[in-house]
Amino acid sequence: YSDKYYVGLSTPHLTVNRFQSDNNSDIAFVRDRVYYILGGYVFDLSPNFKLKPYTNIRVPSGAPVQMDVNASLIYKDEVYLGFGVRPNTSVSVLFEWQIDNFRLGYAADIINNDSNVFGRSASEFMLNYTIFRKNTSNPSFTPTRYRYF
């Protein structure tokens, strides 16, 4: 990775977990392994604007692959406006605002398929704090450089 791009592979569960009740019930649970492949890049459009396209591919065991395609427009490294698509499932919009060491954010997903179990949309709020680090060329504490990922 660098300040301009990243690629990654992750899995939140390294082992497959299985649960079955010993009390003659039909309760059974299996948590299969899921892999995530992700990547993104930041393009400089002008001194004030950047474009960050990125994707997240979800590869579950025994289920269809899912892919998120997203892009954010970044203004002066402070304001992020984004849009995302999960084909045949949902669209999302996001807003983030970098204020000194804090990043505040809001995202909304709008479901566009037939599943209506919990409603047709979801909202997320984010609060992020960047911890200071020591700059070796200057003995005073300075914040870490801006990271886009």
Short mmCIF file of C-alpha atoms in Angstrom, two decimals:
data_model
loop_
_atom_site.label_atom_id
_atom_site.label_comp_id
_atom_site.label_asym_id
_atom_site.label_seq_id
_atom_site.Cartn_x
_atom_site.Cartn_y
_atom_site.Cartn_z
CA TYR A 1 0.00 0.00 0.00
CA SER A 2 0.94 3.66 -0.26
CA ASP A 3 -0.73 7.05 0.06
CA LYS A 4 -2.20 6.54 -3.42
CA TYR A 5 -3.33 2.89 -3.53
CA TYR A 6 -4.01 -0.25 -1.55
CA VAL A 7 -4.79 -3.90 -2.21
CA GLY A 8 -5.72 -6.48 0.36
CA LEU A 9 -6.98 -9.92 1.21
CA SER A 10 -8.64 -10.75 4.51
CA THR A 11 -10.84 -13.25 6.27
CA PRO A 12 -12.50 -12.49 9.61
CA HIS A 13 -12.79 -16.18 10.59
CA LEU A 14 -9.75 -18.38 10.03
CA THR A 15 -11.57 -21.45 11.29
CA VAL A 16 -14.97 -22.88 10.38
CA ASN A 17 -17.21 -22.91 13.45
CA ARG A 18 -19.96 -25.47 13.94
CA PHE A 19 -22.51 -25.69 16.71
CA GLN A 20 -25.17 -28.30 17.32
CA SER A 21 -27.24 -28.64 20.46
CA ASP A 22 -26.87 -31.82 22.54
CA ASN A 23 -30.45 -31.62 23.77
CA ASN A 24 -32.14 -33.43 20.86
CA SER A 25 -33.14 -30.17 19.24
CA ASP A 26 -32.83 -29.09 15.64
CA ILE A 27 -30.60 -26.14 16.46
CA ALA A 28 -27.47 -26.13 14.34
CA PHE A 29 -25.15 -23.35 13.26
CA VAL A 30 -22.19 -23.24 10.86
CA ARG A 31 -20.03 -20.16 10.32
CA ASP A 32 -18.12 -20.69 7.11
CA ARG A 33 -15.01 -18.85 6.09
CA VAL A 34 -15.47 -15.72 3.95
CA TYR A 35 -12.66 -14.04 1.99
CA TYR A 36 -12.52 -10.35 1.13
CA ILE A 37 -10.46 -8.93 -1.72
CA LEU A 38 -10.19 -5.16 -1.71
CA GLY A 39 -8.41 -2.39 -3.53
CA GLY A 40 -8.50 1.30 -4.35
CA TYR A 41 -6.57 4.20 -5.83
CA VAL A 42 -6.56 7.99 -5.38
CA PHE A 43 -6.37 10.13 -8.55
CA ASP A 44 -5.42 13.81 -8.34
CA LEU A 45 -7.96 15.73 -10.42
CA SER A 46 -6.76 19.23 -9.43
CA PRO A 47 -4.99 20.80 -6.44
CA ASN A 48 -8.30 20.76 -4.52
CA PHE A 49 -10.06 17.63 -5.82
CA LYS A 50 -9.21 13.92 -5.74
CA LEU A 51 -11.17 10.90 -6.94
CA LYS A 52 -10.96 7.63 -5.01
CA PRO A 53 -12.50 4.58 -6.73
CA TYR A 54 -12.38 1.39 -4.67
CA THR A 55 -13.89 -2.06 -4.59
CA ASN A 56 -14.60 -4.80 -2.08
CA ILE A 57 -15.19 -8.35 -3.33
CA ARG A 58 -16.75 -10.85 -0.89
CA VAL A 59 -16.09 -14.55 -1.60
CA PRO A 60 -18.15 -16.75 0.75
CA SER A 61 -18.00 -20.55 0.83
CA GLY A 62 -20.93 -22.07 -1.02
CA ALA A 63 -22.60 -18.78 -1.96
CA PRO A 64 -22.38 -16.31 -4.87
CA VAL A 65 -19.54 -13.79 -4.99
CA GLN A 66 -20.60 -10.23 -4.09
CA MET A 67 -18.85 -7.09 -5.31
CA ASP A 68 -19.12 -3.48 -4.14
CA VAL A 69 -17.99 -0.76 -6.55
CA ASN A 70 -17.54 2.65 -4.94
CA ALA A 71 -16.11 6.10 -5.62
CA SER A 72 -15.53 9.16 -3.46
CA LEU A 73 -14.85 12.72 -4.54
CA ILE A 74 -12.48 14.37 -2.04
CA TYR A 75 -12.33 18.14 -1.62
CA LYS A 76 -9.18 19.65 0.00
CA ASP A 77 -8.56 16.40 1.92
CA GLU A 78 -11.46 17.40 4.19
CA VAL A 79 -14.82 16.62 2.58
CA TYR A 80 -15.70 13.27 1.03
CA LEU A 81 -18.81 12.66 -1.08
CA GLY A 82 -19.27 9.08 -2.25
CA PHE A 83 -21.50 6.71 -4.13
CA GLY A 84 -21.48 2.91 -4.22
CA VAL A 85 -23.24 0.06 -5.96
CA ARG A 86 -23.66 -3.58 -5.04
CA PRO A 87 -25.09 -4.97 -8.29
CA ASN A 88 -28.67 -6.31 -8.01
CA THR A 89 -28.72 -5.56 -4.27
CA SER A 90 -28.23 -1.95 -3.16
CA VAL A 91 -26.87 1.51 -3.79
CA SER A 92 -25.24 3.71 -1.18
CA VAL A 93 -24.27 7.31 -0.62
CA LEU A 94 -21.78 8.65 1.89
CA PHE A 95 -20.51 11.88 3.37
CA GLU A 96 -17.35 12.32 5.46
CA TRP A 97 -15.81 15.43 6.97
CA GLN A 98 -12.24 15.60 8.28
CA ILE A 99 -11.96 18.14 11.13
CA ASP A 100 -8.41 18.21 12.51
CA ASN A 101 -7.92 14.71 13.95
CA PHE A 102 -11.61 13.75 13.78
CA ARG A 103 -13.44 12.28 10.82
CA LEU A 104 -17.23 12.33 10.97
CA GLY A 105 -19.27 10.33 8.52
CA TYR A 106 -22.71 9.21 7.45
CA ALA A 107 -23.70 6.55 4.92
CA ALA A 108 -27.07 5.37 3.68
CA ASP A 109 -27.79 2.12 1.83
CA ILE A 110 -30.91 1.79 -0.27
CA ILE A 111 -31.88 -1.82 -0.98
CA ASN A 112 -33.16 -2.42 -4.49
CA ASN A 113 -34.04 -6.11 -4.46
CA ASP A 114 -36.97 -8.16 -3.14
CA SER A 115 -35.63 -8.69 0.38
CA ASN A 116 -37.69 -6.57 2.73
CA VAL A 117 -37.00 -8.34 6.01
CA PHE A 118 -35.73 -5.32 7.97
CA GLY A 119 -36.81 -2.46 5.71
CA ARG A 120 -35.54 -1.05 2.49
CA SER A 121 -32.69 1.10 3.78
CA ALA A 122 -29.97 1.33 6.40
CA SER A 123 -28.02 4.20 7.94
CA GLU A 124 -24.52 4.25 9.42
CA PHE A 125 -22.73 6.93 11.44
CA MET A 126 -18.95 7.05 11.86
CA LEU A 127 -16.59 8.82 14.23
CA ASN A 128 -12.86 8.32 13.69
CA TYR A 129 -9.95 9.83 15.63
CA THR A 130 -6.37 9.96 14.30
CA ILE A 131 -3.81 9.46 17.06
CA PHE A 132 -0.72 11.65 17.06
CA ARG A 133 2.67 10.18 16.35
CA LYS A 134 6.18 11.47 16.96
CA ASN A 135 7.86 13.04 13.92
CA THR A 136 11.56 12.04 14.01
CA SER A 137 12.72 15.25 12.25
CA ASN A 138 10.78 17.46 14.67
CA PRO A 139 10.65 16.60 18.39
CA SER A 140 7.14 18.01 18.80
CA PHE A 141 4.14 15.76 18.24
CA THR A 142 2.49 16.11 14.84
CA PRO A 143 -0.55 14.33 13.46
CA THR A 144 -0.09 11.48 11.04
CA ARG A 145 -0.32 12.36 7.37
CA TYR A 146 -3.66 12.12 5.65
CA ARG A 147 -4.59 8.58 4.74
CA TYR A 148 -7.25 7.89 2.17
CA PHE A 149 -7.75 4.28 3.16
#
